[in-house]
């Protein structure tokens, strides 16, 4: 069994190849029940995410999410991924699940943005300063002609630190003092917020929202008006309607109905539904994470196909 640490996983998952692997998995599908979620007290959670392809491979990701780790100067998420043969059950690779998650999450967002954001988008606003926020900035820079990357976080020092790190890697990044989306072409949110950071009234025509962080029903990064104004696409219907607080709370408030969801990502990638329909349209992609993404990324990193 191979073991791939954080650096090995990052090296094995370059953005273009990863996006293509994810697109194939979304188009063909796999067996992937909704993740198991177990509360460990306070806000800490244990997530179990299995996925498999018949006659191919199985994978299980074990994730611990602990928002309190930010005060300990530790990552909020720790994870490991086990890839095995679906035929024999033999383990093939054990991968750093944190890096796998960060990269597949960001790559899925940009895969969706290729169909939802304006191709000439140049100004990216990232809300959040953790590892996923950094991965989002790097992934968007690989696919869009960015001239400015703005980083906002409730901890200004954290935003400044991430901006400096990104700038050291050649990105035009700077910290900003407000989450105001004015002037941004794409707004990517990777926070653990339980109250809206983005309001529909503040969104300019043509803006694309990428809502990544709120993965439980009580969490949200946007208000109902933002959902109502946007052409809304989700990673999967099942995940969004079970866990996406941005969507569920907007429905509860009466801002939108279930029918407001225009598509799930697989339908767009298969050409069954459209993404952005005109340059002035506000679009939104809401993801909570799909186990098929992890399986696709793990197979790519381990160098197996099927």
mmCIF file of C-alpha atoms in Angstrom:
data_model
loop_
_atom_site.group_PDB
_atom_site.id
_atom_site.type_symbol
_atom_site.label_atom_id
_atom_site.label_comp_id
_atom_site.label_asym_id
_atom_site.label_seq_id
_atom_site.Cartn_x
_atom_site.Cartn_y
_atom_site.Cartn_z
ATOM 1 C CA UNK A 1 0.000 0.000 0.000
ATOM 2 C CA UNK A 2 1.323 3.407 -0.968
ATOM 3 C CA UNK A 3 1.295 6.283 1.474
ATOM 4 C CA UNK A 4 1.009 9.803 0.074
ATOM 5 C CA UNK A 5 1.633 12.670 2.464
ATOM 6 C CA UNK A 6 0.495 16.262 1.970
ATOM 7 C CA UNK A 7 3.296 17.197 -0.406
ATOM 8 C CA UNK A 8 2.905 14.017 -2.463
ATOM 9 C CA UNK A 9 -0.855 14.530 -2.820
ATOM 10 C CA UNK A 10 -0.387 18.147 -3.919
ATOM 11 C CA UNK A 11 2.226 17.140 -6.503
ATOM 12 C CA UNK A 12 -0.002 14.376 -7.853
ATOM 13 C CA UNK A 13 -3.044 16.644 -8.313
ATOM 14 C CA UNK A 14 -2.190 19.533 -10.657
ATOM 15 C CA UNK A 15 -5.236 21.691 -11.266
ATOM 16 C CA UNK A 16 -5.929 20.926 -14.970
ATOM 17 C CA UNK A 17 -5.635 17.143 -14.562
ATOM 18 C CA UNK A 18 -7.666 17.205 -11.361
ATOM 19 C CA UNK A 19 -10.486 19.202 -12.948
ATOM 20 C CA UNK A 20 -10.640 16.755 -15.836
ATOM 21 C CA UNK A 21 -10.729 13.764 -13.477
ATOM 22 C CA UNK A 22 -13.542 15.389 -11.500
ATOM 23 C CA UNK A 23 -15.477 16.180 -14.674
ATOM 24 C CA UNK A 24 -15.287 12.517 -15.729
ATOM 25 C CA UNK A 25 -16.530 11.344 -12.346
ATOM 26 C CA UNK A 26 -19.424 13.828 -12.311
ATOM 27 C CA UNK A 27 -20.418 12.773 -15.826
ATOM 28 C CA UNK A 28 -20.256 9.001 -15.215
ATOM 29 C CA UNK A 29 -21.265 8.962 -11.542
ATOM 30 C CA UNK A 30 -20.502 6.465 -8.785
ATOM 31 C CA UNK A 31 -22.170 4.948 -5.749
ATOM 32 C CA UNK A 32 -21.880 7.467 -2.925
ATOM 33 C CA UNK A 33 -24.361 7.493 -0.030
ATOM 34 C CA UNK A 34 -24.753 10.689 1.927
ATOM 35 C CA UNK A 35 -21.917 11.093 4.366
ATOM 36 C CA UNK A 36 -22.286 9.906 7.918
ATOM 37 C CA UNK A 37 -22.041 12.810 10.354
ATOM 38 C CA UNK A 38 -21.530 12.306 14.066
ATOM 39 C CA UNK A 39 -21.346 15.150 16.575
ATOM 40 C CA UNK A 40 -18.452 14.907 19.001
ATOM 41 C CA UNK A 41 -19.606 17.655 21.344
ATOM 42 C CA UNK A 42 -19.767 21.430 20.894
ATOM 43 C CA UNK A 43 -19.159 22.128 17.172
ATOM 44 C CA UNK A 44 -16.818 19.201 16.500
ATOM 45 C CA UNK A 45 -17.894 16.569 13.970
ATOM 46 C CA UNK A 46 -16.749 13.218 12.619
ATOM 47 C CA UNK A 47 -17.599 12.690 8.942
ATOM 48 C CA UNK A 48 -17.362 9.403 7.050
ATOM 49 C CA UNK A 49 -17.558 9.627 3.252
ATOM 50 C CA UNK A 50 -17.596 6.381 1.245
ATOM 51 C CA UNK A 51 -17.763 6.006 -2.546
ATOM 52 C CA UNK A 52 -17.171 3.196 -5.026
ATOM 53 C CA UNK A 53 -17.405 2.116 -8.650
ATOM 54 C CA UNK A 54 -18.532 -1.418 -9.459
ATOM 55 C CA UNK A 55 -15.552 -3.539 -10.411
ATOM 56 C CA UNK A 56 -13.249 -0.566 -9.861
ATOM 57 C CA UNK A 57 -12.248 1.117 -6.623
ATOM 58 C CA UNK A 58 -13.642 1.991 -3.236
ATOM 59 C CA UNK A 59 -12.659 4.897 -1.050
ATOM 60 C CA UNK A 60 -13.504 6.121 2.422
ATOM 61 C CA UNK A 61 -12.579 9.509 3.841
ATOM 62 C CA UNK A 62 -12.492 10.009 7.593
ATOM 63 C CA UNK A 63 -12.777 13.677 8.550
ATOM 64 C CA UNK A 64 -12.635 15.480 11.875
ATOM 65 C CA UNK A 65 -13.940 19.066 11.791
ATOM 66 C CA UNK A 66 -13.240 21.219 14.837
ATOM 67 C CA UNK A 67 -13.787 24.995 14.443
ATOM 68 C CA UNK A 68 -12.208 25.567 17.872
ATOM 69 C CA UNK A 69 -8.864 24.549 16.396
ATOM 70 C CA UNK A 70 -8.466 28.033 14.935
ATOM 71 C CA UNK A 71 -7.850 29.369 18.440
ATOM 72 C CA UNK A 72 -5.254 26.630 18.889
ATOM 73 C CA UNK A 73 -3.519 27.665 15.661
ATOM 74 C CA UNK A 74 -4.371 24.278 14.192
ATOM 75 C CA UNK A 75 -6.298 23.433 11.008
ATOM 76 C CA UNK A 76 -10.037 23.169 11.550
ATOM 77 C CA UNK A 77 -10.120 19.982 9.457
ATOM 78 C CA UNK A 78 -8.044 16.797 9.723
ATOM 79 C CA UNK A 79 -8.670 13.915 7.328
ATOM 80 C CA UNK A 80 -7.303 10.665 5.900
ATOM 81 C CA UNK A 81 -8.387 8.749 2.783
ATOM 82 C CA UNK A 82 -8.128 5.009 2.132
ATOM 83 C CA UNK A 83 -8.333 3.844 -1.498
ATOM 84 C CA UNK A 84 -8.907 0.116 -2.102
ATOM 85 C CA UNK A 85 -9.768 -2.327 -4.875
ATOM 86 C CA UNK A 86 -13.513 -2.878 -5.181
ATOM 87 C CA UNK A 87 -12.809 -6.369 -6.542
ATOM 88 C CA UNK A 88 -10.490 -7.745 -3.837
ATOM 89 C CA UNK A 89 -10.804 -5.195 -1.051
ATOM 90 C CA UNK A 90 -7.021 -4.887 -0.973
ATOM 91 C CA UNK A 91 -5.843 -1.420 0.129
ATOM 92 C CA UNK A 92 -4.024 0.522 -2.580
ATOM 93 C CA UNK A 93 -3.150 3.888 -1.043
ATOM 94 C CA UNK A 94 -3.498 5.912 2.139
ATOM 95 C CA UNK A 95 -3.576 9.612 1.326
ATOM 96 C CA UNK A 96 -3.445 12.835 3.297
ATOM 97 C CA UNK A 97 -7.145 13.637 3.364
ATOM 98 C CA UNK A 98 -6.745 17.305 4.151
ATOM 99 C CA UNK A 99 -4.770 18.111 1.015
ATOM 100 C CA UNK A 100 -7.025 15.837 -1.022
ATOM 101 C CA UNK A 101 -10.112 17.662 0.279
ATOM 102 C CA UNK A 102 -8.680 21.143 -0.200
ATOM 103 C CA UNK A 103 -7.671 20.510 -3.782
ATOM 104 C CA UNK A 104 -10.758 18.614 -4.913
ATOM 105 C CA UNK A 105 -13.003 21.244 -3.287
ATOM 106 C CA UNK A 106 -11.264 24.123 -5.037
ATOM 107 C CA UNK A 107 -11.055 22.264 -8.343
ATOM 108 C CA UNK A 108 -14.781 21.454 -8.253
ATOM 109 C CA UNK A 109 -15.568 25.121 -7.616
ATOM 110 C CA UNK A 110 -13.500 26.222 -10.596
ATOM 111 C CA UNK A 111 -14.921 23.432 -12.754
ATOM 112 C CA UNK A 112 -18.372 24.859 -12.015
ATOM 113 C CA UNK A 113 -17.160 28.431 -12.483
ATOM 114 C CA UNK A 114 -16.046 27.629 -16.023
ATOM 115 C CA UNK A 115 -19.750 27.311 -16.809
ATOM 116 C CA UNK A 116 -21.119 29.922 -14.405
ATOM 117 C CA UNK A 117 -18.625 32.808 -14.133
ATOM 118 C CA UNK A 118 -17.853 35.216 -16.943
ATOM 119 C CA UNK A 119 -14.773 33.961 -18.835
ATOM 120 C CA UNK A 120 -13.160 37.401 -18.568
ATOM 121 C CA UNK A 121 -13.485 37.519 -14.749
ATOM 122 C CA UNK A 122 -10.442 39.332 -13.366
ATOM 123 C CA UNK A 123 -11.204 40.262 -9.743
ATOM 124 C CA UNK A 124 -11.572 37.486 -7.181
ATOM 125 C CA UNK A 125 -12.717 38.074 -3.598
ATOM 126 C CA UNK A 126 -12.049 35.208 -1.191
ATOM 127 C CA UNK A 127 -13.835 35.180 2.157
ATOM 128 C CA UNK A 128 -11.833 33.027 4.553
ATOM 129 C CA UNK A 129 -8.144 32.526 5.242
ATOM 130 C CA UNK A 130 -7.747 28.792 5.805
ATOM 131 C CA UNK A 131 -6.306 26.107 3.571
ATOM 132 C CA UNK A 132 -9.397 25.825 1.383
ATOM 133 C CA UNK A 133 -9.359 29.610 0.846
ATOM 134 C CA UNK A 134 -5.747 29.410 -0.317
ATOM 135 C CA UNK A 135 -6.526 26.487 -2.618
ATOM 136 C CA UNK A 136 -9.463 28.382 -4.116
ATOM 137 C CA UNK A 137 -7.252 31.374 -4.941
ATOM 138 C CA UNK A 138 -4.656 29.151 -6.606
ATOM 139 C CA UNK A 139 -7.218 27.138 -8.553
ATOM 140 C CA UNK A 140 -9.050 30.213 -9.842
ATOM 141 C CA UNK A 141 -5.748 31.773 -10.875
ATOM 142 C CA UNK A 142 -5.021 28.681 -12.976
ATOM 143 C CA UNK A 143 -8.235 29.063 -14.981
ATOM 144 C CA UNK A 144 -9.147 32.781 -15.098
ATOM 145 C CA UNK A 145 -7.147 35.886 -16.097
ATOM 146 C CA UNK A 146 -7.045 37.286 -12.570
ATOM 147 C CA UNK A 147 -5.490 40.680 -12.013
ATOM 148 C CA UNK A 148 -6.527 40.983 -8.364
ATOM 149 C CA UNK A 149 -7.114 38.503 -5.535
ATOM 150 C CA UNK A 150 -8.657 40.057 -2.424
ATOM 151 C CA UNK A 151 -8.601 38.141 0.861
ATOM 152 C CA UNK A 152 -10.958 38.881 3.740
ATOM 153 C CA UNK A 153 -11.175 37.110 7.091
ATOM 154 C CA UNK A 154 -12.614 37.937 10.475
ATOM 155 C CA UNK A 155 -9.014 37.703 11.653
ATOM 156 C CA UNK A 156 -7.267 40.455 9.715
ATOM 157 C CA UNK A 157 -3.856 39.035 10.580
ATOM 158 C CA UNK A 158 -4.876 35.724 9.034
ATOM 159 C CA UNK A 159 -6.034 37.443 5.851
ATOM 160 C CA UNK A 160 -2.760 39.336 5.633
ATOM 161 C CA UNK A 161 -0.745 36.153 6.157
ATOM 162 C CA UNK A 162 -2.611 34.283 3.407
ATOM 163 C CA UNK A 163 -2.321 37.230 1.018
ATOM 164 C CA UNK A 164 1.432 37.348 1.584
ATOM 165 C CA UNK A 165 1.751 33.608 1.027
ATOM 166 C CA UNK A 166 -0.199 33.808 -2.226
ATOM 167 C CA UNK A 167 1.775 36.839 -3.361
ATOM 168 C CA UNK A 168 4.998 34.902 -2.740
ATOM 169 C CA UNK A 169 3.688 32.334 -5.227
ATOM 170 C CA UNK A 170 3.066 35.000 -7.833
ATOM 171 C CA UNK A 171 -0.613 35.767 -7.293
ATOM 172 C CA UNK A 172 -1.777 39.415 -7.224
ATOM 173 C CA UNK A 173 -3.129 39.032 -3.681
ATOM 174 C CA UNK A 174 -3.857 41.547 -0.939
ATOM 175 C CA UNK A 175 -5.856 41.589 2.270
ATOM 176 C CA UNK A 176 -9.007 43.708 2.460
ATOM 177 C CA UNK A 177 -10.881 44.997 5.500
ATOM 178 C CA UNK A 178 -14.437 44.220 4.370
ATOM 179 C CA UNK A 179 -16.343 41.329 2.756
ATOM 180 C CA UNK A 180 -18.123 43.856 0.513
ATOM 181 C CA UNK A 181 -18.409 42.208 -2.940
ATOM 182 C CA UNK A 182 -18.439 45.529 -4.825
ATOM 183 C CA UNK A 183 -16.170 45.300 -7.852
ATOM 184 C CA UNK A 184 -15.541 41.563 -7.578
ATOM 185 C CA UNK A 185 -16.329 39.355 -10.557
ATOM 186 C CA UNK A 186 -16.144 36.148 -8.501
ATOM 187 C CA UNK A 187 -16.723 35.829 -4.756
ATOM 188 C CA UNK A 188 -15.515 32.552 -3.236
ATOM 189 C CA UNK A 189 -16.529 31.828 0.362
ATOM 190 C CA UNK A 190 -14.735 29.257 2.504
ATOM 191 C CA UNK A 191 -15.802 30.008 6.074
ATOM 192 C CA UNK A 192 -17.640 28.312 8.916
ATOM 193 C CA UNK A 193 -20.097 31.183 9.240
ATOM 194 C CA UNK A 194 -23.580 30.682 10.639
ATOM 195 C CA UNK A 195 -24.799 34.134 9.580
ATOM 196 C CA UNK A 196 -24.790 35.717 6.112
ATOM 197 C CA UNK A 197 -21.584 37.393 4.982
ATOM 198 C CA UNK A 198 -23.010 38.212 1.544
ATOM 199 C CA UNK A 199 -26.320 39.944 0.937
ATOM 200 C CA UNK A 200 -28.245 39.889 -2.297
ATOM 201 C CA UNK A 201 -28.728 43.649 -2.259
ATOM 202 C CA UNK A 202 -24.950 44.132 -2.524
ATOM 203 C CA UNK A 203 -24.401 41.933 -5.578
ATOM 204 C CA UNK A 204 -23.675 43.591 -8.893
ATOM 205 C CA UNK A 205 -25.003 42.133 -12.156
ATOM 206 C CA UNK A 206 -22.674 39.496 -13.574
ATOM 207 C CA UNK A 207 -21.224 38.395 -10.213
ATOM 208 C CA UNK A 208 -20.565 34.710 -9.599
ATOM 209 C CA UNK A 209 -20.857 33.362 -6.041
ATOM 210 C CA UNK A 210 -18.949 30.263 -5.024
ATOM 211 C CA UNK A 211 -20.281 29.086 -1.653
ATOM 212 C CA UNK A 212 -18.045 26.382 -0.203
ATOM 213 C CA UNK A 213 -17.834 26.720 3.551
ATOM 214 C CA UNK A 214 -21.299 26.158 5.035
ATOM 215 C CA UNK A 215 -21.632 22.360 5.012
ATOM 216 C CA UNK A 216 -24.311 21.951 7.677
ATOM 217 C CA UNK A 217 -27.953 23.000 7.701
ATOM 218 C CA UNK A 218 -27.519 25.684 10.393
ATOM 219 C CA UNK A 219 -24.615 27.373 8.591
ATOM 220 C CA UNK A 220 -24.760 29.941 5.817
ATOM 221 C CA UNK A 221 -22.576 32.431 3.961
ATOM 222 C CA UNK A 222 -25.308 34.217 1.978
ATOM 223 C CA UNK A 223 -28.784 35.513 2.674
ATOM 224 C CA UNK A 224 -32.026 34.488 1.013
ATOM 225 C CA UNK A 225 -31.971 37.497 -1.297
ATOM 226 C CA UNK A 226 -28.632 36.387 -2.741
ATOM 227 C CA UNK A 227 -30.048 32.941 -3.443
ATOM 228 C CA UNK A 228 -33.174 34.452 -4.986
ATOM 229 C CA UNK A 229 -31.218 36.736 -7.332
ATOM 230 C CA UNK A 230 -28.870 34.020 -8.575
ATOM 231 C CA UNK A 231 -29.110 31.225 -11.107
ATOM 232 C CA UNK A 232 -28.360 28.541 -8.540
ATOM 233 C CA UNK A 233 -26.407 25.364 -9.287
ATOM 234 C CA UNK A 234 -25.465 22.786 -6.627
ATOM 235 C CA UNK A 235 -22.857 20.042 -6.560
ATOM 236 C CA UNK A 236 -25.551 17.406 -5.981
ATOM 237 C CA UNK A 237 -29.262 17.721 -5.284
ATOM 238 C CA UNK A 238 -29.068 15.130 -2.509
ATOM 239 C CA UNK A 239 -26.273 16.881 -0.655
ATOM 240 C CA UNK A 240 -27.655 20.380 -1.074
ATOM 241 C CA UNK A 241 -31.152 19.486 0.108
ATOM 242 C CA UNK A 242 -29.791 17.618 3.117
ATOM 243 C CA UNK A 243 -26.974 19.873 4.302
ATOM 244 C CA UNK A 244 -26.594 23.186 2.429
ATOM 245 C CA UNK A 245 -27.607 25.845 4.927
ATOM 246 C CA UNK A 246 -27.536 28.614 2.313
ATOM 247 C CA UNK A 247 -30.193 26.764 0.331
ATOM 248 C CA UNK A 248 -32.211 25.230 3.163
ATOM 249 C CA UNK A 249 -32.518 28.410 5.184
ATOM 250 C CA UNK A 250 -33.474 30.433 2.106
ATOM 251 C CA UNK A 251 -36.236 27.878 1.455
ATOM 252 C CA UNK A 252 -37.373 28.007 5.093
ATOM 253 C CA UNK A 253 -37.561 31.807 4.921
ATOM 254 C CA UNK A 254 -39.629 31.681 1.724
ATOM 255 C CA UNK A 255 -36.980 33.462 -0.345
ATOM 256 C CA UNK A 256 -36.817 30.547 -2.806
ATOM 257 C CA UNK A 257 -38.412 27.139 -3.390
ATOM 258 C CA UNK A 258 -36.822 23.806 -4.232
ATOM 259 C CA UNK A 259 -37.521 24.530 -7.904
ATOM 260 C CA UNK A 260 -35.207 27.533 -7.788
ATOM 261 C CA UNK A 261 -32.228 25.166 -8.034
ATOM 262 C CA UNK A 262 -31.485 25.301 -11.754
ATOM 263 C CA UNK A 263 -29.203 22.264 -11.980
ATOM 264 C CA UNK A 264 -26.696 20.022 -10.300
ATOM 265 C CA UNK A 265 -23.171 20.099 -11.673
ATOM 266 C CA UNK A 266 -23.353 16.706 -13.410
ATOM 267 C CA UNK A 267 -26.289 17.892 -15.541
ATOM 268 C CA UNK A 268 -24.301 20.874 -16.775
ATOM 269 C CA UNK A 269 -21.191 18.790 -17.485
ATOM 270 C CA UNK A 270 -23.285 16.273 -19.436
ATOM 271 C CA UNK A 271 -24.824 19.108 -21.466
ATOM 272 C CA UNK A 272 -28.327 18.464 -20.162
ATOM 273 C CA UNK A 273 -28.704 21.931 -18.651
ATOM 274 C CA UNK A 274 -27.017 25.287 -19.143
ATOM 275 C CA UNK A 275 -24.881 27.369 -16.833
ATOM 276 C CA UNK A 276 -24.622 31.141 -17.245
ATOM 277 C CA UNK A 277 -27.187 32.438 -19.715
ATOM 278 C CA UNK A 278 -26.042 36.040 -20.164
ATOM 279 C CA UNK A 279 -23.227 38.352 -18.988
ATOM 280 C CA UNK A 280 -25.440 40.296 -16.576
ATOM 281 C CA UNK A 281 -26.820 37.258 -14.787
ATOM 282 C CA UNK A 282 -25.862 36.630 -11.160
ATOM 283 C CA UNK A 283 -24.868 32.997 -10.691
ATOM 284 C CA UNK A 284 -24.159 30.861 -7.634
ATOM 285 C CA UNK A 285 -22.600 27.457 -7.041
ATOM 286 C CA UNK A 286 -23.323 25.861 -3.691
ATOM 287 C CA UNK A 287 -21.276 22.810 -2.719
ATOM 288 C CA UNK A 288 -21.242 20.701 0.437
ATOM 289 C CA UNK A 289 -18.848 18.067 -0.890
ATOM 290 C CA UNK A 290 -19.517 14.841 -2.781
ATOM 291 C CA UNK A 291 -17.670 11.623 -2.005
ATOM 292 C CA UNK A 292 -17.244 11.001 -5.732
ATOM 293 C CA UNK A 293 -14.902 13.985 -5.850
ATOM 294 C CA UNK A 294 -12.635 12.369 -3.265
ATOM 295 C CA UNK A 295 -12.650 9.060 -5.125
ATOM 296 C CA UNK A 296 -11.748 10.734 -8.420
ATOM 297 C CA UNK A 297 -8.935 12.704 -6.811
ATOM 298 C CA UNK A 298 -7.581 9.679 -4.924
ATOM 299 C CA UNK A 299 -7.537 7.548 -8.076
ATOM 300 C CA UNK A 300 -5.665 10.276 -9.945
ATOM 301 C CA UNK A 301 -3.153 10.704 -7.128
ATOM 302 C CA UNK A 302 -2.584 6.955 -6.883
ATOM 303 C CA UNK A 303 -2.194 6.647 -10.649
ATOM 304 C CA UNK A 304 -5.060 4.204 -11.233
ATOM 305 C CA UNK A 305 -7.957 4.361 -13.721
ATOM 306 C CA UNK A 306 -11.333 2.724 -13.961
#
